[in-house]
Coordinates of C-alpha atoms in Angstrom, one line a residue:
L999 CA 0.5 -12.6 8.5
K1000 CA -2.7 -13.9 7.5
K1001 CA -3.6 -14.7 11.2
L1002 CA -3.6 -11.1 11.9
L1003 CA -6.3 -10.3 9.3
S1004 CA -9.6 -11.0 11.1
P1005 CA -12.9 -10.8 9.3
G1006 CA -15.3 -8.0 10.4
K1007 CA -12.5 -5.7 11.8
I1008 CA -11.6 -3.9 8.5
G1009 CA -14.0 -1.8 6.6
Q1010 CA -12.1 -1.4 3.4
I1011 CA -9.2 -2.9 1.5
L1012 CA -7.2 -0.9 -1.0
C1013 CA -5.4 -3.3 -3.2
L1014 CA -2.4 -2.0 -5.2
G1015 CA -2.6 -4.5 -8.0
N1016 CA -1.3 -7.8 -9.1
L1017 CA -4.0 -9.8 -7.5
T1018 CA -3.2 -12.6 -9.6
D1019 CA -5.4 -15.5 -8.3
K1020 CA -9.1 -16.0 -7.3
E1021 CA -7.9 -17.3 -3.8
T1022 CA -6.3 -14.2 -2.8
Y1023 CA -9.3 -12.2 -4.0
D1024 CA -11.7 -14.4 -2.2
F1025 CA -9.6 -14.2 1.0
L1026 CA -9.5 -10.3 0.8
R1027 CA -13.4 -10.1 0.3
Q1028 CA -13.8 -12.2 3.4
I1029 CA -11.7 -9.7 5.3
A1030 CA -13.5 -6.7 4.2
P1031 CA -16.8 -6.0 2.4
D1032 CA -15.4 -3.1 0.4
L1033 CA -12.5 -4.3 -1.7
Q1034 CA -11.0 -1.5 -4.0
I1035 CA -8.4 -2.9 -6.6
V1036 CA -6.4 -1.2 -9.2
K1037 CA -4.7 -2.8 -12.2
G1038 CA -1.1 -3.9 -11.7
D1039 CA 1.3 -4.9 -14.4
Y1040 CA 0.5 -8.6 -13.9
D1041 CA -3.3 -8.4 -13.9
V1042 CA -3.7 -9.4 -17.4
E1043 CA -7.0 -11.3 -16.9
A1044 CA -8.6 -8.1 -15.5
P1045 CA -8.4 -5.6 -18.4
N1046 CA -11.3 -3.6 -16.9
L1047 CA -9.4 -2.5 -13.7
P1048 CA -8.7 1.2 -13.4
L1049 CA -5.0 2.1 -13.3
S1050 CA -5.6 4.4 -10.3
K1051 CA -8.6 5.3 -8.0
V1052 CA -9.5 7.8 -5.2
V1053 CA -11.4 7.2 -2.1
S1054 CA -12.3 9.7 0.7
H1055 CA -12.1 9.0 4.3
G1056 CA -12.8 11.9 6.8
S1057 CA -11.4 15.0 5.2
L1058 CA -8.6 13.0 3.4
R1059 CA -8.6 12.0 -0.3
I1060 CA -6.5 8.9 -0.7
G1061 CA -5.3 7.9 -4.2
F1062 CA -3.9 4.6 -5.0
T1063 CA -2.1 3.0 -8.0
H1064 CA 0.1 -0.1 -8.6
G1065 CA 3.2 2.0 -9.4
H1066 CA 4.1 0.6 -12.8
T1067 CA 2.8 3.9 -14.3
I1068 CA 5.1 6.0 -12.2
I1069 CA 8.3 6.8 -14.1
P1070 CA 10.9 6.4 -13.0
P1071 CA 9.7 3.9 -10.5
G1072 CA 9.3 5.1 -7.0
D1073 CA 10.6 8.5 -7.8
A1074 CA 9.5 11.3 -5.3
D1075 CA 9.0 14.0 -7.9
S1076 CA 7.0 11.6 -10.2
L1077 CA 4.8 10.5 -7.2
L1078 CA 4.2 14.2 -6.3
I1079 CA 3.1 14.9 -9.9
A1080 CA 0.7 11.8 -9.6
A1081 CA -0.7 13.1 -6.3
R1082 CA -1.2 16.6 -7.6
H1083 CA -2.9 15.2 -10.8
M1084 CA -5.2 13.0 -8.7
D1085 CA -5.9 16.0 -6.3
V1086 CA -4.9 13.6 -3.2
D1087 CA -3.7 14.3 0.2
V1088 CA -2.5 10.7 0.5
L1089 CA -0.9 8.6 -2.4
L1090 CA -0.4 4.9 -2.0
W1091 CA 1.7 3.1 -4.7
G1092 CA 3.2 -0.3 -5.1
G1093 CA 5.4 -2.2 -7.4
T1094 CA 8.7 -2.1 -5.7
H1095 CA 7.8 -4.3 -3.0
R1096 CA 9.6 -2.1 -0.3
F1097 CA 7.7 -0.3 2.5
E1098 CA 8.3 3.4 2.4
A1099 CA 6.3 6.4 4.1
Y1100 CA 7.2 9.9 3.9
E1101 CA 5.6 13.4 3.7
L1102 CA 6.5 15.8 0.8
E1103 CA 5.1 19.3 0.1
G1104 CA 2.1 18.6 2.5
K1105 CA 1.3 15.1 0.9
F1106 CA 1.6 11.7 2.4
F1107 CA 3.3 8.8 0.3
V1108 CA 2.9 5.3 1.3
N1109 CA 4.3 2.1 -0.4
P1110 CA 3.1 -0.8 1.8
G1111 CA 5.5 -3.1 0.3
S1112 CA 4.4 -6.7 -0.6
A1113 CA 2.0 -8.9 1.6
T1114 CA 3.5 -11.9 0.2
G1115 CA 7.0 -10.9 -0.1
A1116 CA 6.9 -11.6 -3.8
M1117 CA 10.1 -11.2 -5.8
S1118 CA 10.5 -8.9 -8.6
T1119 CA 13.5 -8.4 -10.9
G1120 CA 15.5 -5.3 -10.7
W1121 CA 14.7 -4.1 -7.2
W1122 CA 16.7 -6.1 -5.1
G1123 CA 20.5 -6.5 -4.6
E1124 CA 22.5 -9.8 -4.4
G1125 CA 21.1 -11.8 -1.6
E1126 CA 18.4 -9.3 -0.6
M1127 CA 14.8 -10.6 -0.1
P1128 CA 11.6 -8.6 0.1
T1129 CA 10.1 -8.2 3.6
P1130 CA 6.4 -9.5 3.7
G1131 CA 4.1 -7.1 5.1
F1132 CA 1.0 -4.9 5.1
C1133 CA -0.4 -1.6 6.3
L1134 CA -3.6 -0.8 8.2
M1135 CA -4.8 2.9 8.1
D1136 CA -7.1 4.5 10.6
V1137 CA -8.5 7.9 9.5
Q1138 CA -10.0 10.2 12.0
G1139 CA -11.0 13.5 10.5
D1140 CA -7.8 15.0 9.1
V1141 CA -5.4 12.5 10.8
L1142 CA -4.1 9.1 9.2
V1143 CA -2.5 6.7 11.5
L1144 CA -0.6 4.0 9.6
Y1145 CA 0.2 0.8 11.3
V1146 CA 2.9 -1.1 9.4
Y1147 CA 3.2 -5.0 10.0
Q1148 CA 6.3 -6.7 8.8
L1149 CA 7.5 -10.2 9.1
K1150 CA 11.1 -10.1 10.3
T1151 CA 13.5 -12.8 10.5
D1152 CA 16.3 -12.6 13.2
A1153 CA 19.8 -14.0 12.9
N1154 CA 18.6 -17.4 14.2
G1155 CA 15.9 -17.6 11.5
V1156 CA 13.0 -16.9 13.9
E1157 CA 10.1 -15.0 12.5
N1158 CA 8.5 -12.2 14.5
V1159 CA 6.0 -9.6 13.4
A1160 CA 7.3 -6.0 13.9
V1161 CA 4.7 -3.2 14.1
E1162 CA 5.5 0.4 13.4
K1163 CA 3.2 3.4 13.7
V1164 CA 3.4 6.6 11.4
S1165 CA 0.9 9.3 11.8
F1166 CA 0.1 12.1 9.2
R1167 CA -2.0 15.3 9.6
K1168 CA -3.5 17.1 6.6
N1169 CA -2.0 20.4 6.4
G1170 CA 0.3 19.7 9.2
G1171 CA 2.7 17.0 7.9
L1172 CA 3.8 14.0 10.1
A1173 CA 1.8 14.0 13.2
A1174 CA 3.4 13.2 16.7

């Protein structure tokens, strides 16, 4: 997946926490000049990171948080409350290491999953493994186009990158 991230093509990275080593930080800084990070539950050496942040692109306000402060974890109603509290159109959250994207009450919710496919206890069933992946967002005015990249392994053990596209329009829900 690293090969897909070329320096100079991405303007901003929103990191949802648990950036636990300097090598990853340096890699992300080389990809985009504007690296925005929130505190994850394993970012113990970075006590000054905020738990959440809001950025604006076009007419969209995008909030992001690691997700360990959302109780119960990944709960749609709790995420909606957080989005309302942050006054955002889009809420990105992490922590579950599973990709999700959906619209609820005029807001768009995205969990990009885990770029590394990192394991976490309690989220995965017997024999299940997280799928490494990341999301790229393109915002034009009130439309956000989300490109989802996931490293899939077929029955023969061959890895391929699958790309999915999801669009959201402010005040219009999921776009065509």
